XYZ file of C-alpha atoms in Angstrom:
553
model
C 104.114 156.543 151.837
C 101.417 153.185 152.615
C 100.439 152.044 148.799
C 97.895 150.196 147.439
C 100.813 147.528 146.742
C 101.241 145.962 150.223
C 99.902 142.865 151.242
C 100.129 141.901 154.438
C 102.266 138.091 153.723
C 100.040 135.824 155.852
C 97.017 137.101 153.303
C 99.497 136.919 150.050
C 99.886 133.123 151.763
C 95.776 132.859 151.984
C 95.446 133.530 147.710
C 98.134 131.284 147.453
C 96.581 128.121 149.398
C 93.365 129.212 147.675
C 94.983 128.544 144.514
C 96.599 125.572 145.050
C 93.820 124.282 146.424
C 92.108 124.855 143.104
C 93.997 123.645 140.744
C 95.454 120.466 143.207
C 91.320 119.212 143.735
C 90.777 118.922 139.662
C 93.922 117.410 139.525
C 93.072 114.917 142.148
C 89.755 114.895 142.113
C 89.323 111.568 141.455
C 90.901 110.526 144.658
C 89.352 112.568 146.824
C 86.156 112.460 149.244
C 82.814 112.008 148.103
C 81.890 115.828 148.465
C 84.987 116.334 146.024
C 83.932 114.094 143.341
C 80.066 115.644 143.358
C 81.520 119.277 141.805
C 82.102 120.417 146.004
C 79.978 121.549 149.116
C 76.491 123.246 149.540
C 77.703 125.145 151.955
C 77.820 129.481 151.749
C 80.692 131.133 153.224
C 80.265 132.017 157.045
C 82.867 134.222 157.450
C 81.090 136.973 155.734
C 79.628 138.416 158.657
C 83.246 140.101 158.726
C 82.778 141.784 155.442
C 81.588 144.877 155.666
C 78.583 145.566 152.944
C 80.144 147.977 150.378
C 83.341 145.619 150.306
C 84.424 145.429 146.746
C 86.264 141.756 146.466
C 85.829 138.658 148.663
C 86.816 135.075 147.525
C 86.403 132.338 149.955
C 87.474 128.805 149.648
C 84.575 126.154 150.878
C 87.219 123.452 152.355
C 90.017 122.278 153.296
C 92.878 123.025 152.147
C 94.786 120.604 154.785
C 93.667 117.321 152.101
C 96.285 118.458 149.670
C 98.673 116.846 151.873
C 97.937 113.742 150.171
C 98.887 114.405 146.847
C 102.684 113.566 147.913
C 101.019 109.788 148.728
C 98.982 110.329 144.863
C 102.161 111.744 142.677
C 101.566 110.083 139.551
C 102.750 108.480 136.722
C 102.744 110.895 133.784
C 105.851 113.284 133.580
C 103.678 115.732 132.805
C 101.683 115.429 135.642
C 104.301 115.303 138.118
C 105.678 117.970 136.540
C 102.738 120.080 137.581
C 103.225 118.223 140.228
C 106.510 119.762 141.128
C 105.208 123.523 140.409
C 102.083 123.119 142.665
C 104.287 121.970 145.826
C 107.730 125.346 145.299
C 104.590 127.494 144.599
C 103.002 126.126 147.924
C 107.041 126.448 149.929
C 107.218 130.005 148.411
C 104.243 131.041 149.836
C 104.561 129.263 153.420
C 108.444 130.951 153.250
C 106.941 134.212 152.589
C 104.998 134.516 155.761
C 107.727 132.897 158.057
C 105.042 130.306 158.175
C 107.771 126.490 158.719
C 105.459 124.484 157.474
C 101.584 123.198 156.558
C 101.420 121.429 159.504
C 101.866 124.766 161.460
C 97.932 125.379 160.040
C 97.172 121.968 159.332
C 96.079 121.453 163.422
C 94.208 124.846 163.401
C 92.988 125.555 160.471
C 89.108 124.580 158.878
C 86.729 124.213 156.302
C 87.170 127.546 154.879
C 89.180 130.761 154.275
C 87.718 133.744 153.155
C 89.622 136.765 151.209
C 88.115 140.020 151.149
C 89.637 143.698 149.539
C 87.661 145.829 152.780
C 87.679 149.515 151.806
C 89.338 150.739 149.161
C 90.789 153.582 151.442
C 90.429 152.681 155.095
C 92.608 155.339 156.139
C 91.254 158.535 153.951
C 94.908 160.150 155.304
C 96.033 161.733 151.447
C 99.890 162.116 153.594
C 99.988 158.270 152.852
C 98.128 157.541 149.110
C 95.104 155.207 148.731
C 95.723 152.444 151.437
C 93.421 149.699 151.020
C 91.517 147.435 153.777
C 92.299 144.127 153.801
C 90.912 141.339 156.248
C 91.291 137.017 155.546
C 89.067 135.353 157.969
C 89.614 131.762 158.623
C 87.701 128.549 160.429
C 89.254 126.838 162.947
C 89.061 123.674 164.382
C 90.354 124.773 168.023
C 90.355 127.951 168.895
C 93.021 127.152 172.081
C 95.248 126.030 168.923
C 94.902 128.928 166.534
C 95.596 131.575 169.622
C 98.805 129.569 170.001
C 99.105 129.681 166.628
C 98.919 133.798 166.652
C 101.960 132.836 169.542
C 103.889 131.318 167.212
C 103.105 133.134 164.089
C 104.621 137.050 165.743
C 107.461 135.364 168.192
C 109.216 134.806 164.521
C 108.045 138.473 163.879
C 111.482 140.082 163.412
C 110.351 142.584 166.255
C 113.290 145.007 167.194
C 113.463 148.537 169.067
C 110.996 150.123 166.557
C 108.852 147.988 167.246
C 106.597 146.249 169.303
C 104.000 144.261 169.665
C 100.582 145.843 171.299
C 97.651 143.413 172.601
C 94.120 145.224 172.920
C 90.550 144.337 174.476
C 88.816 145.357 171.536
C 84.416 144.956 172.392
C 85.043 141.794 173.928
C 87.793 140.341 172.139
C 91.365 140.091 172.448
C 93.692 141.757 169.675
C 97.737 141.697 169.193
C 98.806 144.105 166.589
C 102.391 145.390 165.901
C 102.998 148.880 166.169
C 106.269 151.436 165.259
C 108.001 153.023 167.965
C 109.737 155.050 165.679
C 109.073 157.076 162.280
C 109.184 156.131 159.102
C 109.640 152.446 160.778
C 108.829 150.128 157.611
C 106.955 147.766 159.738
C 104.100 144.988 158.794
C 101.459 146.068 160.539
C 99.331 142.847 160.418
C 96.739 142.920 163.072
C 94.931 139.524 164.452
C 92.203 137.535 166.432
C 90.356 134.521 167.569
C 86.619 135.458 167.191
C 84.930 132.631 167.682
C 85.113 129.655 165.009
C 86.937 132.191 163.360
C 90.753 133.943 162.689
C 90.907 137.462 161.751
C 94.241 138.795 159.947
C 94.204 142.409 158.887
C 96.349 144.577 156.886
C 96.026 147.499 160.391
C 94.464 147.702 163.704
C 91.485 150.038 162.199
C 90.428 147.044 159.626
C 90.251 144.634 162.601
C 88.315 146.909 165.041
C 85.914 147.622 161.669
C 85.427 144.014 161.270
C 84.053 143.254 164.303
C 81.767 146.024 164.400
C 80.044 144.523 161.182
C 80.112 141.209 162.792
C 78.666 142.522 165.843
C 76.087 144.999 163.876
C 74.622 142.575 161.936
C 73.823 145.025 159.270
C 77.046 146.550 158.178
C 78.519 143.379 156.890
C 78.113 141.934 153.213
C 75.449 138.990 155.088
C 73.041 141.483 154.932
C 73.670 143.046 151.921
C 70.937 142.948 149.056
C 72.524 142.280 145.850
C 74.564 139.455 147.553
C 71.685 137.623 149.468
C 69.708 137.439 146.411
C 72.997 136.170 144.570
C 73.912 133.354 146.228
C 70.213 132.272 146.672
C 70.309 131.527 143.158
C 73.648 129.711 142.980
C 72.205 126.217 144.776
C 74.929 124.158 142.838
C 77.624 122.142 144.665
C 80.618 124.285 145.238
C 83.973 124.829 146.401
C 84.611 128.520 146.512
C 82.879 131.721 145.977
C 83.765 134.613 144.927
C 81.443 138.513 145.285
C 82.657 141.167 142.699
C 81.220 144.791 143.455
C 81.724 146.250 140.085
C 82.573 149.554 140.093
C 84.509 148.900 143.772
C 86.904 146.274 142.170
C 87.647 148.428 138.794
C 88.574 151.528 141.734
C 90.373 149.452 143.217
C 92.104 147.720 140.665
C 92.982 151.305 139.224
C 94.336 152.204 143.181
C 91.194 155.373 143.066
C 90.726 156.168 146.449
C 86.580 156.819 145.812
C 84.253 154.529 143.111
C 83.811 157.028 139.937
C 79.635 156.860 139.768
C 78.482 156.398 143.399
C 74.549 155.924 141.163
C 76.211 152.069 139.492
C 75.080 149.141 141.940
C 76.139 146.604 140.088
C 77.695 143.274 140.982
C 79.173 139.761 140.233
C 78.851 136.549 142.225
C 80.490 133.634 141.048
C 80.450 129.624 142.094
C 83.595 127.428 141.728
C 82.680 123.235 141.218
C 84.772 120.882 140.309
C 84.879 118.432 136.953
C 86.654 116.047 135.483
C 87.237 118.259 132.721
C 88.018 120.909 134.832
C 86.350 123.769 136.041
C 82.545 125.106 136.171
C 82.021 128.800 137.028
C 78.000 129.736 138.074
C 77.707 133.252 138.109
C 75.094 135.341 138.911
C 74.941 139.280 137.791
C 72.380 141.583 139.804
C 72.012 145.625 138.416
C 71.323 144.324 135.027
C 67.871 146.381 135.577
C 65.982 144.242 133.893
C 62.285 144.849 133.690
C 60.915 141.246 133.866
C 61.987 137.901 134.503
C 63.469 136.119 131.389
C 64.105 132.599 130.270
C 66.278 131.278 128.730
C 65.873 131.397 124.617
C 66.683 128.659 123.633
C 66.647 124.808 124.616
C 69.037 123.279 122.456
C 72.439 124.276 120.910
C 72.247 126.714 118.035
C 72.499 125.032 114.303
C 74.153 127.726 113.062
C 77.522 126.022 114.483
C 77.202 123.452 112.332
C 78.783 126.308 109.800
C 81.881 127.100 111.797
C 84.623 125.688 111.594
C 86.094 122.735 114.421
C 89.375 124.277 113.763
C 87.900 127.657 115.009
C 89.874 129.165 118.158
C 86.500 132.209 119.434
C 83.276 131.434 118.791
C 80.100 132.759 119.654
C 76.266 131.826 118.718
C 73.244 132.620 119.819
C 69.461 134.320 119.261
C 67.811 137.386 118.719
C 71.215 138.935 118.516
C 69.936 142.630 118.439
C 67.865 141.915 121.770
C 70.880 141.231 123.457
C 73.073 144.307 122.407
C 69.432 146.443 123.889
C 69.649 144.704 127.093
C 73.404 145.302 126.895
C 72.507 149.014 126.465
C 69.449 149.445 128.488
C 70.463 148.018 131.384
C 74.173 148.583 132.288
C 74.669 152.158 132.331
C 77.499 154.394 131.226
C 81.047 153.961 131.724
C 80.196 150.216 133.166
C 83.508 148.291 133.065
C 81.172 145.626 131.866
C 79.980 147.522 129.265
C 83.281 148.624 128.129
C 84.775 145.240 127.860
C 81.889 144.101 125.736
C 82.241 146.805 123.507
C 86.655 146.676 123.316
C 85.987 142.885 122.139
C 83.580 143.983 119.224
C 85.356 147.292 118.147
C 88.228 146.174 116.055
C 85.792 143.913 114.286
C 83.975 147.209 113.220
C 86.778 148.944 112.591
C 88.110 146.605 110.164
C 84.915 146.379 108.069
C 84.065 150.166 108.276
C 80.446 149.651 109.948
C 78.781 150.406 112.831
C 76.958 146.655 114.458
C 74.785 148.250 115.953
C 73.201 150.493 113.438
C 74.151 148.004 110.297
C 74.252 144.550 111.275
C 72.287 144.138 114.779
C 68.644 144.780 113.781
C 68.788 142.206 110.532
C 69.686 139.357 113.766
C 66.668 138.738 115.380
C 66.946 134.957 115.007
C 69.841 132.482 115.240
C 73.665 133.435 115.094
C 76.870 132.217 115.228
C 80.697 134.227 115.100
C 83.685 132.609 114.863
C 87.432 133.278 114.165
C 90.304 131.372 113.097
C 93.950 131.163 112.101
C 95.192 131.984 108.243
C 97.933 129.643 108.409
C 99.286 132.380 105.457
C 99.315 135.600 106.627
C 98.715 134.061 110.515
C 95.831 136.894 111.076
C 91.994 136.084 112.198
C 89.782 134.880 109.395
C 86.356 135.903 110.219
C 82.897 133.771 109.881
C 79.328 135.208 110.084
C 76.382 133.375 110.168
C 72.719 134.011 110.885
C 69.707 132.358 110.254
C 67.846 134.041 107.035
C 64.987 136.194 107.767
C 62.839 138.314 105.937
C 64.464 141.254 105.594
C 68.162 139.940 104.479
C 71.609 141.171 106.041
C 73.489 140.276 102.630
C 71.220 142.449 100.809
C 71.752 145.928 103.552
C 75.650 144.673 103.052
C 76.048 144.969 99.872
C 74.450 148.631 99.602
C 76.686 149.346 101.915
C 79.399 147.997 99.966
C 78.375 149.719 96.757
C 78.159 153.121 98.948
C 81.818 152.612 100.080
C 83.046 152.365 96.535
C 83.126 148.316 96.851
C 82.572 146.406 93.655
C 79.088 143.153 93.954
C 79.251 140.564 92.394
C 78.143 137.060 91.353
C 81.727 134.269 90.817
C 81.543 130.722 91.148
C 83.174 128.449 93.829
C 82.744 124.625 92.987
C 79.189 123.877 92.651
C 77.863 126.986 94.460
C 78.122 130.990 93.549
C 78.891 133.044 95.986
C 78.435 136.904 96.301
C 81.996 138.914 96.829
C 82.912 142.413 97.440
C 86.025 143.712 95.663
C 88.030 146.513 95.494
C 90.911 146.989 92.921
C 94.352 148.234 94.401
C 97.538 148.929 92.277
C 100.451 146.818 93.283
C 103.352 149.187 93.444
C 103.298 152.766 93.826
C 102.338 155.445 91.466
C 102.015 152.438 88.896
C 98.520 151.765 88.076
C 99.716 148.703 85.044
C 100.026 146.732 88.093
C 96.856 146.325 89.159
C 94.544 143.507 91.792
C 91.138 142.406 93.183
C 91.096 142.364 97.029
C 88.624 140.535 97.962
C 86.848 142.216 101.230
C 84.414 139.700 101.638
C 82.107 136.706 100.973
C 79.478 135.486 100.705
C 75.945 132.640 100.356
C 72.507 132.112 101.685
C 72.904 128.034 101.526
C 69.932 126.385 103.672
C 68.340 129.175 105.328
C 71.405 130.719 106.362
C 73.176 133.422 105.920
C 77.433 132.642 105.856
C 79.743 135.545 104.891
C 83.292 135.836 105.885
C 86.622 137.989 104.882
C 87.941 135.092 103.290
C 87.305 132.640 100.087
C 89.583 129.807 101.877
C 86.873 129.832 104.606
C 83.615 130.027 103.146
C 85.174 126.887 100.199
C 86.096 124.888 103.578
C 82.411 125.994 104.923
C 80.999 124.319 102.012
C 83.384 121.281 100.574
C 83.826 119.781 104.013
C 80.508 120.008 106.534
C 81.740 117.343 109.027
C 84.699 119.331 109.681
C 82.006 121.737 112.395
C 82.455 122.812 115.626
C 79.305 121.370 116.688
C 80.110 117.669 115.766
C 83.532 117.843 117.718
C 84.206 114.685 120.607
C 85.851 117.581 122.457
C 82.720 120.060 122.392
C 79.494 118.050 122.451
C 81.694 116.828 126.373
C 81.651 120.299 126.863
C 77.639 121.081 126.362
C 76.957 118.324 128.646
C 78.707 119.887 131.320
C 77.014 123.136 130.774
C 72.818 123.868 131.844
C 70.843 122.664 128.243
C 68.905 125.785 128.286
C 70.328 128.966 127.795
C 70.424 132.041 126.039
C 74.147 131.143 123.687
C 77.638 130.141 123.644
C 80.907 131.924 123.847
C 83.832 129.443 122.997
C 87.847 129.958 122.334
C 90.550 127.640 122.602
C 93.362 129.510 125.074
C 96.779 128.113 123.689
C 96.707 129.341 119.847
C 94.183 132.339 120.809
C 96.734 133.783 123.267
C 98.652 136.054 121.420
C 95.881 137.630 119.845
C 93.913 138.801 122.829
C 96.795 139.787 125.394
C 98.453 141.866 122.481
C 94.688 143.065 122.656
C 94.137 143.140 126.682
C 97.486 143.352 128.252
C 96.093 142.443 131.833
C 95.555 139.198 131.096
C 99.493 138.811 131.069
C 99.630 140.033 134.443
C 96.772 137.366 135.862
C 98.487 135.086 133.586
C 101.221 135.263 135.792
C 99.419 134.777 138.610
C 97.864 131.730 138.187
C 100.595 130.232 135.723
C 99.439 126.578 136.836
C 96.145 127.176 135.663
C 96.886 129.328 132.170
C 99.645 126.792 131.647
C 96.808 123.774 131.605
C 93.958 126.006 129.992
C 92.681 124.418 127.227
C 89.185 126.132 126.153
C 86.717 128.109 127.790
C 82.858 128.179 127.313
C 80.657 130.856 128.408
C 76.866 130.918 128.629
C 74.451 132.935 130.320
C 70.796 130.645 131.196
C 68.090 133.108 132.141
C 67.574 136.717 134.022
C 65.526 135.865 137.528
C 64.541 138.256 140.650
C 67.211 141.663 139.290
C 69.721 138.121 138.405
C 71.426 136.909 135.522
C 72.323 133.728 135.247
C 75.746 132.116 133.186
C 77.886 129.357 133.215
C 81.711 128.974 132.593
C 83.241 125.784 131.375
C 86.659 125.955 131.377
C 88.488 122.807 130.346
C 91.734 121.829 131.431
C 94.821 119.298 130.183
C 94.405 115.505 131.747
């Protein structure tokens, strides 16, 4: 039985080459051609003409990965850089070996400046007897069709062709196809099909997938280039880039779950991303289609929210913006039920709701129509996460509303001195030993203060004390965060910031799938310092955003 896990070796190599190129090009971008220093190129993928409109996933590298060959001449002196470089070279060597490609020179002679990999369908043959069989297609631009054909001849000549398989040559709509076909039942044959079509070399995991890709190119209305969502998204991503990715959210969710069909065919949502290089890391520009906004919405901020000045510089997670209620309503109204993005957002806030026994949508969001900020930091004693919430004071006080909720749940609400300030605390009396009411202690469930037209709420007296006593130690004024802000659009709807290494144990526990991504992209995650996300605007049914990936130098 075939399964989704089967991906032809040559397609695995494509993923590896793209990964190595991303990391390697950033690592040495100061010594690369001018277009790399600028962040990338203006080109958009041309190989999308072979990819069907309904494809779940597409990722394209828009520069020639052969330039990585100069890495050996740029060997750095720093020991940490040497270790990273060795890991990159080892990864590339292993990938080439798995595909039975002797060396990178086998590719250099013909490989052009684009590699596009796609999941073309969830189940290309719809045959229950062989399980779910997604279609995979690799489209590589070639510098010479003749050299590309010679590569295919050499590549197939090295495959283990025996009495169990034979090479088949077939002409389809004017294109010469080559593929392996088993000669006996149940033979374990990797049925990689390939063809040279003009300036492109195509590889697919089945001859049917390859033929459909040729149909897509010849009947233009069938291919991804003529998908309205993709057209709008790619037109909005005008920045220089080294890569583009397109994700049909419902279909990709089904592909990850190894399902032959999507659950809700009425959902039409997609995410298109472009990746640019930056001296400090990587910048991803995003375009989300299908948010169902009624009208265009300009960014609500022209400078960072002042709430960031009350968030400690040792925070491992922070989010800040304006009008939290409006943002949440747009998420609820624009993203339909069972949408994976909506589920991800809910999973992020649900643990906090559960801990506080508060419904955020009912008890928090209606009171947050101005600037807000939320942060998490590690309690050095318990190693648990402390949280802090900052809200610009409004006519309807959030804290007064929470006072009433606390009283209704049996908590005591009272004033306490803290250095030169008076704070409000929510407390509860608990016994420290079983059935011994003589041993009672007071547990602090939350504290807050109103200061400088802001309401500051946290679960920790120590966190609030540090915020009040050391206002200079805030996230907004750190040099690292300032450099991140400079790499992002000035006009946006707020920031989401996280420090990866200290947050990793907590986030991987909540989302185990991240461990899989970390293993697949180990060189990237090992050197990931922080991740910062902004939402920029809504225009022409597209919600734009920017992600800054800050990497170790």
